[in-house]
Amino acid sequence: MPLSSVDTIENNSEPTPADAAHTHEGPDHEHAHEHPHEHAHGPVLNPDCTRELVLDVPAEEVAKSFSRVTRNYQKHAKIPGFRPGKVPEAVIKRRFSNEIRKDVIDGLLPERFNQAVRDLGVTPVGQPQVTELTVEDGTPLHVRAVFEFIPAFSIEGYQNVNVPKPAADITEEEVQKELTQLRESRATIEPVEEDRALVDGDWAQISYTGTIDGQPEAAPVAGEDTLVEIGGKDTVEAFTTALRGAIPGQTINVAAEYPADYPEGNLAGKTVDYTIDVKGIKKRTLPELNDEFAKEVGAFESLGDLENRVRENLTNRKRRAVEAETKDQLFAALIERFPFPVPESLVQEQVDARLERGLRALAAQGMDTEQMRKLDFGRLRAAQRDSAVAEVKTSLLLERIAHEENVTVSEEELDREIHLAAIQSREPVDSLKVRLTEDGGMARIREQLKREKTAHLLYERLPA
């Protein structure tokens, strides 16, 4: 735990559990700096997980360190008007006072601080805080710092913590629903030739322009030859109401109110005044469910082959969903059975990770930088806190159980995960390995895999 030269103590020892705390996902703790939000959540520590250390270095050692560092600066400093190595000591001390002080601290404190922490027998996490620091040439160096640690807690009897383990059977209704979705994905939309008005189930071919209420200077919301399903689940209700009963050639004016959680960020919570031109009516036609359809969908010889594959995929999907939900219930039961405090620094790191994922999702849905700046990040952070605490506790519990169960991760398992990460990031495997090794990511991935294996072990042991 090296001590910085100014006001913090950085923990650069073992990777902390919050580096990859979520037990259902791979490591995802990169900060998306492109998003305009602040992470400055304050140096609050959990008093139940906090220790204080006080260190004093004798004045003689401090003086020797100042002298040694100063001579080194004299030897290498390049100052106009002085020959190399001939700069007076007084000039060096005046010119490089801050740098010398920093080097003295870095030379005297880190190992002493690390040893003091080891003597306490605790695992430090987060960013410890220096509350007192005095360092002057010829006087004792004094430092007082507080840091968070992972507290001791019991997991005795974890083997007896059980939750219901539902079956992952699928029904014929689910199979038919999946087949219907396949048909709908290959449906064709054909013009309606008869002279009639739009009804539910029709698709209106429209062109439209809209002005966002209160933003007359903004670019209009517009579209040409757009298809809108009358009564469709993805159709804004105002459009369905306005278009139902309309006929081709008709022009309609309508004010559409969008909900606050509307996927398109620029329209969420807004009212838009639209002018809509109805150009035509179209009808969706589903293909017949037969052997020909099966061959068009994929490499299936018959409809029976397609149905078998659908059943297989549904079974796997449902099994994964049931397993994930059951694990969540098991984790909640373990947390209730073994209560213990957690370091606030780990909680805030997990809040950061959850917030980053949420912001990326909003960006993918169209929310721009300016809209993100207007978000209430204090409220958002507070809303994530309970889930973050649960995730940190789950991570720490799984780490302890993994140790008890002697769960390990083989090089083959780690290598497979790295290859998957390389595919997702479109980065060469070798360069990804180098980067992950340098930034500690490799260790985080290994610990994440260990937790996942431990969770699966506990799940498999649950009585059916």
Short mmCIF file of C-alpha atoms in Angstrom, two decimals:
data_model
loop_
_atom_site.label_atom_id
_atom_site.label_comp_id
_atom_site.label_asym_id
_atom_site.label_seq_id
_atom_site.Cartn_x
_atom_site.Cartn_y
_atom_site.Cartn_z
CA MET A 1 0.00 0.00 0.00
CA PRO A 2 2.32 2.80 -1.20
CA LEU A 3 1.80 6.22 0.31
CA SER A 4 1.47 9.07 -2.17
CA SER A 5 3.46 12.24 -1.71
CA VAL A 6 0.57 14.56 -1.06
CA ASP A 7 -2.70 13.39 0.40
CA THR A 8 -3.67 9.80 -0.39
CA ILE A 9 -2.45 6.28 0.05
CA GLU A 10 -2.91 4.18 -3.09
CA ASN A 11 -3.61 0.48 -2.68
CA ASN A 12 -1.60 -1.21 -5.40
CA SER A 13 -1.35 -4.64 -3.79
CA GLU A 14 -3.77 -7.53 -4.36
CA PRO A 15 -6.71 -6.85 -6.69
CA THR A 16 -9.84 -5.97 -4.72
CA PRO A 17 -13.10 -7.91 -5.03
CA ALA A 18 -14.89 -4.94 -6.57
CA ASP A 19 -12.71 -5.13 -9.67
CA ALA A 20 -15.21 -7.67 -11.02
CA ALA A 21 -17.82 -7.93 -8.31
CA HIS A 22 -20.90 -8.91 -10.31
CA THR A 23 -21.32 -12.66 -10.32
CA HIS A 24 -23.35 -12.86 -13.55
CA GLU A 25 -21.19 -10.81 -15.83
CA GLY A 26 -17.61 -10.70 -17.02
CA PRO A 27 -15.29 -7.94 -15.88
CA ASP A 28 -16.82 -4.64 -16.79
CA HIS A 29 -15.26 -1.87 -14.81
CA GLU A 30 -13.89 0.47 -17.42
CA HIS A 31 -15.02 4.05 -16.97
CA ALA A 32 -16.68 5.51 -20.04
CA HIS A 33 -15.03 8.91 -19.93
CA GLU A 34 -16.99 9.99 -22.94
CA HIS A 35 -20.06 10.24 -20.75
CA PRO A 36 -20.32 13.64 -19.06
CA HIS A 37 -20.99 12.62 -15.48
CA GLU A 38 -18.97 13.01 -12.34
CA HIS A 39 -17.72 10.18 -10.18
CA ALA A 40 -16.68 12.45 -7.32
CA HIS A 41 -18.79 10.82 -4.64
CA GLY A 42 -16.66 11.99 -1.71
CA PRO A 43 -14.12 10.26 0.50
CA VAL A 44 -16.74 8.63 2.77
CA LEU A 45 -15.52 5.47 4.51
CA ASN A 46 -17.49 2.85 6.41
CA PRO A 47 -16.44 3.20 10.08
CA ASP A 48 -17.16 -0.50 10.64
CA CYS A 49 -14.47 -1.35 8.08
CA THR A 50 -11.94 1.39 8.82
CA ARG A 51 -8.55 1.28 10.52
CA GLU A 52 -6.11 4.05 11.37
CA LEU A 53 -2.34 3.93 11.17
CA VAL A 54 0.17 6.40 12.61
CA LEU A 55 3.79 6.31 11.51
CA ASP A 56 6.75 8.39 12.70
CA VAL A 57 10.18 8.33 11.10
CA PRO A 58 13.09 9.66 13.20
CA ALA A 59 14.50 13.07 12.30
CA GLU A 60 17.93 11.60 11.59
CA GLU A 61 16.55 9.30 8.87
CA VAL A 62 14.51 12.14 7.41
CA ALA A 63 17.60 14.37 7.24
CA LYS A 64 19.62 11.65 5.55
CA SER A 65 16.86 11.14 3.00
CA PHE A 66 16.62 14.87 2.25
CA SER A 67 20.39 15.01 1.83
CA ARG A 68 20.50 12.00 -0.47
CA VAL A 69 17.62 13.22 -2.66
CA THR A 70 19.07 16.74 -2.84
CA ARG A 71 22.48 15.43 -3.96
CA ASN A 72 20.76 13.41 -6.67
CA TYR A 73 19.04 16.56 -7.96
CA GLN A 74 22.36 18.42 -7.83
CA LYS A 75 23.95 15.73 -9.94
CA HIS A 76 21.33 15.73 -12.68
CA ALA A 77 19.69 19.17 -12.59
CA LYS A 78 20.13 21.44 -15.63
CA ILE A 79 19.73 25.08 -14.64
CA PRO A 80 20.79 27.99 -16.85
CA GLY A 81 23.89 29.76 -15.51
CA PHE A 82 25.27 26.68 -13.76
CA ARG A 83 27.45 23.87 -14.99
CA PRO A 84 25.98 20.33 -14.68
CA GLY A 85 26.65 19.02 -11.18
CA LYS A 86 27.71 22.42 -9.85
CA VAL A 87 24.38 23.93 -8.87
CA PRO A 88 24.49 25.17 -5.25
CA GLU A 89 22.50 23.14 -2.75
CA ALA A 90 20.46 26.18 -1.72
CA VAL A 91 19.36 26.72 -5.32
CA ILE A 92 18.39 23.07 -5.70
CA LYS A 93 16.34 23.12 -2.50
CA ARG A 94 14.56 26.31 -3.54
CA ARG A 95 13.99 25.23 -7.15
CA PHE A 96 12.89 21.64 -6.49
CA SER A 97 11.42 21.84 -2.99
CA ASN A 98 8.15 20.10 -3.89
CA GLU A 99 9.85 17.38 -5.93
CA ILE A 100 12.40 16.70 -3.20
CA ARG A 101 9.70 16.48 -0.57
CA LYS A 102 7.76 14.02 -2.73
CA ASP A 103 10.80 11.83 -3.31
CA VAL A 104 11.60 11.79 0.41
CA ILE A 105 8.06 10.64 1.25
CA ASP A 106 8.15 8.01 -1.50
CA GLY A 107 11.46 6.73 -0.21
CA LEU A 108 10.58 6.58 3.49
CA LEU A 109 6.93 5.63 3.82
CA PRO A 110 5.71 2.93 1.39
CA GLU A 111 7.48 -0.10 2.83
CA ARG A 112 6.90 1.06 6.41
CA PHE A 113 3.23 1.53 5.67
CA ASN A 114 2.93 -1.83 3.93
CA GLN A 115 4.57 -3.58 6.86
CA ALA A 116 2.29 -1.82 9.35
CA VAL A 117 -0.75 -2.97 7.39
CA ARG A 118 0.59 -6.52 7.24
CA ASP A 119 1.12 -6.44 10.99
CA LEU A 120 -2.57 -5.60 11.44
CA GLY A 121 -3.46 -8.74 9.49
CA VAL A 122 -6.14 -7.11 7.32
CA THR A 123 -6.74 -6.77 3.59
CA PRO A 124 -6.89 -3.06 2.61
CA VAL A 125 -9.17 -1.87 -0.17
CA GLY A 126 -9.99 1.37 -1.93
CA GLN A 127 -8.12 4.62 -1.51
CA PRO A 128 -6.99 5.24 2.08
CA GLN A 129 -6.89 8.85 3.19
CA VAL A 130 -4.04 10.76 4.81
CA THR A 131 -5.40 12.92 7.61
CA GLU A 132 -2.05 14.23 8.92
CA LEU A 133 1.30 14.58 7.16
CA THR A 134 4.34 16.46 8.42
CA VAL A 135 7.67 16.26 6.64
CA GLU A 136 10.49 18.79 6.95
CA ASP A 137 14.23 18.45 6.68
CA GLY A 138 15.74 17.68 10.08
CA THR A 139 12.44 16.94 11.87
CA PRO A 140 10.57 13.64 12.36
CA LEU A 141 8.25 12.62 9.56
CA HIS A 142 4.72 12.08 10.89
CA VAL A 143 1.76 10.59 9.03
CA ARG A 144 -1.70 9.53 10.12
CA ALA A 145 -3.97 7.73 7.64
CA VAL A 146 -7.24 5.81 7.61
CA PHE A 147 -8.12 3.03 5.23
CA GLU A 148 -10.88 0.51 4.65
CA PHE A 149 -10.41 -3.24 4.90
CA ILE A 150 -12.41 -6.39 4.29
CA PRO A 151 -13.77 -7.46 7.67
CA ALA A 152 -13.70 -11.03 8.96
CA PHE A 153 -17.04 -12.81 8.74
CA SER A 154 -18.35 -16.33 9.22
CA ILE A 155 -19.66 -18.62 6.49
CA GLU A 156 -20.16 -21.59 8.79
CA GLY A 157 -23.04 -23.70 7.52
CA TYR A 158 -23.14 -22.19 4.03
CA GLN A 159 -23.67 -25.71 2.67
CA ASN A 160 -27.09 -25.79 4.34
CA VAL A 161 -28.40 -22.59 2.75
CA ASN A 162 -31.00 -23.67 0.18
CA VAL A 163 -33.63 -22.06 -2.03
CA PRO A 164 -36.22 -23.66 -4.35
CA LYS A 165 -34.77 -24.95 -7.62
CA PRO A 166 -37.53 -24.86 -10.26
CA ALA A 167 -37.57 -27.18 -13.23
CA ALA A 168 -36.71 -25.70 -16.61
CA ASP A 169 -39.36 -27.57 -18.60
CA ILE A 170 -40.95 -25.84 -21.58
CA THR A 171 -44.56 -26.02 -22.71
CA GLU A 172 -46.06 -26.62 -26.15
CA GLU A 173 -47.54 -23.13 -25.93
CA GLU A 174 -44.02 -21.67 -25.64
CA VAL A 175 -42.90 -23.67 -28.67
CA GLN A 176 -45.82 -22.42 -30.74
CA LYS A 177 -45.20 -18.85 -29.63
CA GLU A 178 -41.59 -19.13 -30.80
CA LEU A 179 -42.69 -20.53 -34.16
CA THR A 180 -45.17 -17.66 -34.52
CA GLN A 181 -42.38 -15.17 -33.88
CA LEU A 182 -40.32 -16.90 -36.60
CA ARG A 183 -43.22 -16.54 -39.01
CA GLU A 184 -43.66 -12.89 -38.09
CA SER A 185 -39.97 -12.24 -38.69
CA ARG A 186 -40.43 -13.45 -42.30
CA ALA A 187 -43.78 -11.84 -42.91
CA THR A 188 -44.31 -9.79 -46.07
CA ILE A 189 -46.12 -6.47 -46.21
CA GLU A 190 -48.26 -5.98 -49.31
CA PRO A 191 -50.37 -3.02 -50.47
CA VAL A 192 -54.13 -3.17 -49.83
CA GLU A 193 -55.90 -2.56 -53.12
CA GLU A 194 -59.46 -2.19 -51.83
CA ASP A 195 -60.82 1.27 -51.04
CA ARG A 196 -61.22 1.35 -47.25
CA ALA A 197 -60.08 3.02 -44.04
CA LEU A 198 -57.26 1.92 -41.74
CA VAL A 199 -58.12 -0.63 -39.05
CA ASP A 200 -56.14 -2.30 -36.27
CA GLY A 201 -53.57 -4.68 -37.69
CA ASP A 202 -53.04 -2.57 -40.83
CA TRP A 203 -49.80 -0.78 -41.58
CA ALA A 204 -50.18 2.85 -42.55
CA GLN A 205 -47.68 4.19 -45.06
CA ILE A 206 -47.12 7.79 -43.97
CA SER A 207 -44.87 10.82 -44.26
CA TYR A 208 -44.69 13.18 -41.32
CA THR A 209 -43.03 16.24 -39.83
CA GLY A 210 -43.12 17.18 -36.16
CA THR A 211 -42.09 20.04 -33.90
CA ILE A 212 -41.01 19.31 -30.33
CA ASP A 213 -43.07 21.39 -27.92
CA GLY A 214 -41.01 24.18 -26.40
CA GLN A 215 -38.17 23.68 -28.88
CA PRO A 216 -39.26 25.54 -32.04
CA GLU A 217 -35.63 26.09 -33.04
CA ALA A 218 -34.82 22.37 -32.96
CA ALA A 219 -34.62 20.36 -36.16
CA PRO A 220 -38.04 18.90 -37.04
CA VAL A 221 -38.81 15.24 -36.39
CA ALA A 222 -39.52 13.91 -39.87
CA GLY A 223 -39.91 10.74 -41.91
CA GLU A 224 -40.81 9.71 -45.46
CA ASP A 225 -42.77 6.59 -46.44
CA THR A 226 -42.67 5.25 -42.90
CA LEU A 227 -44.77 2.22 -41.96
CA VAL A 228 -46.77 2.42 -38.73
CA GLU A 229 -48.73 -0.54 -37.34
CA ILE A 230 -52.21 0.50 -36.21
CA GLY A 231 -52.60 -0.77 -32.66
CA GLY A 232 -49.09 -2.22 -32.63
CA LYS A 233 -47.33 -2.61 -29.29
CA ASP A 234 -44.48 -0.37 -30.47
CA THR A 235 -46.77 2.32 -31.90
CA VAL A 236 -47.32 5.48 -29.87
CA GLU A 237 -50.97 5.52 -28.79
CA ALA A 238 -51.56 8.98 -30.27
CA PHE A 239 -50.58 7.69 -33.73
CA THR A 240 -52.91 4.71 -33.47
CA THR A 241 -55.81 6.91 -32.33
CA ALA A 242 -55.23 9.48 -35.06
CA LEU A 243 -54.70 6.99 -37.91
CA ARG A 244 -57.43 4.51 -37.04
CA GLY A 245 -60.23 5.17 -39.57
CA ALA A 246 -58.09 7.40 -41.80
CA ILE A 247 -57.94 6.91 -45.58
CA PRO A 248 -55.12 7.34 -48.11
CA GLY A 249 -54.72 10.98 -49.20
CA GLN A 250 -55.83 12.34 -45.83
CA THR A 251 -53.72 14.81 -43.80
CA ILE A 252 -53.90 14.59 -40.00
CA ASN A 253 -52.60 16.81 -37.23
CA VAL A 254 -51.87 15.17 -33.90
CA ALA A 255 -49.97 15.97 -30.66
CA ALA A 256 -48.09 12.89 -29.44
CA GLU A 257 -46.96 12.69 -25.82
CA TYR A 258 -43.96 10.42 -25.27
CA PRO A 259 -43.36 8.70 -21.92
CA ALA A 260 -40.28 9.59 -19.87
CA ASP A 261 -38.79 6.14 -20.52
CA TYR A 262 -39.28 6.27 -24.30
CA PRO A 263 -36.29 4.54 -25.96
CA GLU A 264 -35.41 7.50 -28.21
CA GLY A 265 -33.76 9.89 -25.76
CA ASN A 266 -34.50 13.05 -27.79
CA LEU A 267 -38.26 12.37 -27.56
CA ALA A 268 -38.50 10.94 -24.03
CA GLY A 269 -40.91 12.96 -21.90
CA LYS A 270 -41.64 15.37 -24.78
CA THR A 271 -44.80 16.36 -26.67
CA VAL A 272 -44.45 16.57 -30.46
CA ASP A 273 -46.96 18.28 -32.81
CA TYR A 274 -47.15 16.18 -35.98
CA THR A 275 -48.56 16.74 -39.44
CA ILE A 276 -49.14 13.32 -41.02
CA ASP A 277 -49.86 12.53 -44.67
CA VAL A 278 -51.48 9.11 -45.17
CA LYS A 279 -50.15 7.65 -48.41
CA GLY A 280 -51.41 4.09 -48.38
CA ILE A 281 -52.53 0.98 -46.51
CA LYS A 282 -50.52 -2.21 -46.29
CA LYS A 283 -51.23 -5.60 -44.80
CA ARG A 284 -48.80 -8.09 -43.29
CA THR A 285 -49.00 -11.68 -44.52
CA LEU A 286 -47.47 -14.56 -42.55
CA PRO A 287 -45.89 -17.50 -44.41
CA GLU A 288 -47.37 -20.98 -44.05
CA LEU A 289 -45.80 -23.17 -41.38
CA ASN A 290 -44.59 -26.12 -43.45
CA ASP A 291 -41.47 -27.92 -44.69
CA GLU A 292 -40.74 -25.18 -47.22
CA PHE A 293 -40.78 -22.58 -44.47
CA ALA A 294 -38.38 -24.69 -42.39
CA LYS A 295 -35.94 -24.88 -45.29
CA GLU A 296 -36.11 -21.10 -45.76
CA VAL A 297 -35.45 -20.44 -42.08
CA GLY A 298 -32.31 -22.57 -41.96
CA ALA A 299 -30.69 -25.86 -42.85
CA PHE A 300 -33.71 -27.95 -41.82
CA GLU A 301 -35.03 -30.86 -43.85
CA SER A 302 -38.54 -30.59 -42.46
CA LEU A 303 -40.83 -28.68 -40.16
CA GLY A 304 -40.22 -31.37 -37.55
CA ASP A 305 -36.48 -30.63 -37.59
CA LEU A 306 -37.20 -26.94 -37.11
CA GLU A 307 -39.54 -27.64 -34.20
CA ASN A 308 -36.88 -29.81 -32.54
CA ARG A 309 -34.33 -27.03 -32.81
CA VAL A 310 -36.83 -24.53 -31.42
CA ARG A 311 -37.47 -26.83 -28.44
CA GLU A 312 -33.74 -27.24 -27.87
CA ASN A 313 -33.08 -23.49 -27.98
CA LEU A 314 -36.04 -22.74 -25.73
CA THR A 315 -34.92 -25.35 -23.22
CA ASN A 316 -31.41 -23.91 -23.08
CA ARG A 317 -32.71 -20.37 -22.78
CA LYS A 318 -35.15 -21.25 -20.03
CA ARG A 319 -32.51 -23.26 -18.18
CA ARG A 320 -30.16 -20.26 -18.19
CA ALA A 321 -32.95 -17.94 -17.02
CA VAL A 322 -34.05 -20.30 -14.24
CA GLU A 323 -30.44 -20.80 -13.14
CA ALA A 324 -29.75 -17.05 -13.05
CA GLU A 325 -32.93 -16.33 -11.08
CA THR A 326 -32.29 -19.20 -8.65
CA LYS A 327 -28.72 -18.04 -8.08
CA ASP A 328 -29.98 -14.53 -7.30
CA GLN A 329 -32.31 -16.01 -4.69
CA LEU A 330 -29.48 -18.12 -3.28
CA PHE A 331 -27.18 -15.10 -3.05
CA ALA A 332 -29.91 -13.16 -1.22
CA ALA A 333 -30.31 -16.08 1.22
CA LEU A 334 -26.56 -16.20 1.85
CA ILE A 335 -26.45 -12.46 2.47
CA GLU A 336 -29.31 -12.75 4.97
CA ARG A 337 -27.67 -15.73 6.70
CA PHE A 338 -24.22 -14.12 6.98
CA PRO A 339 -24.56 -10.37 7.64
CA PHE A 340 -21.38 -8.29 7.67
CA PRO A 341 -20.37 -4.69 6.87
CA VAL A 342 -18.68 -3.88 3.58
CA PRO A 343 -16.14 -1.17 2.70
CA GLU A 344 -17.79 1.88 1.21
CA SER A 345 -15.05 2.16 -1.41
CA LEU A 346 -16.08 -1.22 -2.85
CA VAL A 347 -19.73 -0.18 -2.85
CA GLN A 348 -18.95 3.05 -4.70
CA GLU A 349 -16.83 1.21 -7.27
CA GLN A 350 -19.78 -1.07 -7.93
CA VAL A 351 -22.13 1.90 -8.17
CA ASP A 352 -19.72 3.37 -10.73
CA ALA A 353 -19.78 0.16 -12.76
CA ARG A 354 -23.59 -0.08 -12.69
CA LEU A 355 -23.94 3.59 -13.62
CA GLU A 356 -21.53 3.22 -16.54
CA ARG A 357 -23.54 0.31 -17.95
CA GLY A 358 -26.73 2.34 -17.62
CA LEU A 359 -25.20 5.34 -19.37
CA ARG A 360 -23.92 3.21 -22.22
CA ALA A 361 -27.43 1.82 -22.64
CA LEU A 362 -28.90 5.34 -22.72
CA ALA A 363 -26.30 6.42 -25.28
CA ALA A 364 -27.13 3.41 -27.43
CA GLN A 365 -30.80 4.46 -27.28
CA GLY A 366 -29.98 7.91 -28.60
CA MET A 367 -29.45 10.09 -25.53
CA ASP A 368 -26.88 12.76 -26.34
CA THR A 369 -24.20 14.37 -24.19
CA GLU A 370 -26.23 17.44 -23.31
CA GLN A 371 -29.15 15.37 -22.10
CA MET A 372 -26.82 13.27 -19.97
CA ARG A 373 -25.48 16.41 -18.30
CA LYS A 374 -28.99 17.16 -17.07
CA LEU A 375 -29.40 13.81 -15.30
CA ASP A 376 -29.58 13.84 -11.51
CA PHE A 377 -26.51 11.72 -10.80
CA GLY A 378 -26.92 12.03 -7.05
CA ARG A 379 -30.33 10.42 -7.31
CA LEU A 380 -29.08 7.83 -9.78
CA ARG A 381 -26.20 6.86 -7.50
CA ALA A 382 -28.52 6.57 -4.52
CA ALA A 383 -30.88 4.35 -6.51
CA GLN A 384 -28.02 1.95 -7.33
CA ARG A 385 -26.70 1.68 -3.78
CA ASP A 386 -28.73 -1.24 -2.39
CA SER A 387 -28.00 -3.40 -5.43
CA ALA A 388 -24.33 -2.45 -5.30
CA VAL A 389 -24.08 -3.45 -1.62
CA ALA A 390 -25.69 -6.80 -2.41
CA GLU A 391 -23.29 -7.41 -5.29
CA VAL A 392 -20.23 -6.61 -3.17
CA LYS A 393 -21.43 -8.91 -0.39
CA THR A 394 -22.16 -11.68 -2.89
CA SER A 395 -18.70 -11.33 -4.37
CA LEU A 396 -16.99 -11.51 -0.97
CA LEU A 397 -19.10 -14.49 0.10
CA LEU A 398 -18.32 -16.37 -3.10
CA GLU A 399 -14.61 -15.67 -2.67
CA ARG A 400 -14.69 -17.15 0.82
CA ILE A 401 -16.70 -20.18 -0.31
CA ALA A 402 -14.36 -20.69 -3.28
CA HIS A 403 -11.47 -20.85 -0.82
CA GLU A 404 -13.31 -23.40 1.33
CA GLU A 405 -14.19 -25.50 -1.70
CA ASN A 406 -10.72 -25.24 -3.27
CA VAL A 407 -12.23 -23.88 -6.48
CA THR A 408 -9.54 -23.10 -9.05
CA VAL A 409 -9.42 -21.76 -12.59
CA SER A 410 -7.26 -23.62 -15.09
CA GLU A 411 -5.10 -21.91 -17.68
CA GLU A 412 -7.33 -23.40 -20.37
CA GLU A 413 -10.42 -21.81 -18.82
CA LEU A 414 -8.68 -18.47 -18.50
CA ASP A 415 -7.38 -18.65 -22.06
CA ARG A 416 -10.86 -19.42 -23.38
CA GLU A 417 -12.26 -16.37 -21.60
CA ILE A 418 -9.48 -14.17 -23.00
CA HIS A 419 -10.23 -15.36 -26.53
CA LEU A 420 -13.92 -14.51 -26.07
CA ALA A 421 -12.96 -11.07 -24.77
CA ALA A 422 -10.68 -10.56 -27.77
CA ILE A 423 -13.53 -11.38 -30.13
CA GLN A 424 -15.88 -8.96 -28.35
CA SER A 425 -13.34 -6.14 -28.26
CA ARG A 426 -11.97 -6.92 -31.75
CA GLU A 427 -8.47 -6.85 -30.33
CA PRO A 428 -5.68 -9.31 -31.12
CA VAL A 429 -5.39 -11.94 -28.40
CA ASP A 430 -1.68 -11.32 -27.77
CA SER A 431 -2.03 -7.56 -27.33
CA LEU A 432 -5.10 -8.06 -25.12
CA LYS A 433 -3.13 -10.44 -22.89
CA VAL A 434 -0.32 -7.91 -22.55
CA ARG A 435 -2.74 -5.13 -21.65
CA LEU A 436 -4.68 -7.23 -19.15
CA THR A 437 -1.48 -8.42 -17.52
CA GLU A 438 -0.19 -4.86 -17.13
CA ASP A 439 -3.40 -3.36 -15.72
CA GLY A 440 -4.33 -6.26 -13.47
CA GLY A 441 -7.22 -7.32 -15.68
CA MET A 442 -5.96 -10.88 -15.98
CA ALA A 443 -6.20 -11.40 -12.22
CA ARG A 444 -9.67 -9.84 -12.18
CA ILE A 445 -10.88 -12.18 -14.91
CA ARG A 446 -9.47 -15.19 -13.07
CA GLU A 447 -11.23 -14.16 -9.85
CA GLN A 448 -14.46 -13.54 -11.76
CA LEU A 449 -14.31 -17.01 -13.31
CA LYS A 450 -13.64 -18.50 -9.88
CA ARG A 451 -16.74 -16.81 -8.47
CA GLU A 452 -18.83 -18.00 -11.40
CA LYS A 453 -17.62 -21.58 -10.92
CA THR A 454 -18.39 -21.36 -7.21
CA ALA A 455 -21.90 -20.04 -7.88
CA HIS A 456 -22.53 -22.87 -10.34
CA LEU A 457 -21.25 -25.43 -7.82
CA LEU A 458 -23.69 -24.13 -5.19
CA TYR A 459 -26.52 -24.14 -7.72
CA GLU A 460 -25.87 -27.74 -8.77
CA ARG A 461 -25.98 -28.82 -5.12
CA LEU A 462 -29.44 -27.39 -4.54
CA PRO A 463 -32.09 -30.10 -4.11
CA ALA A 464 -34.37 -30.33 -7.13
#
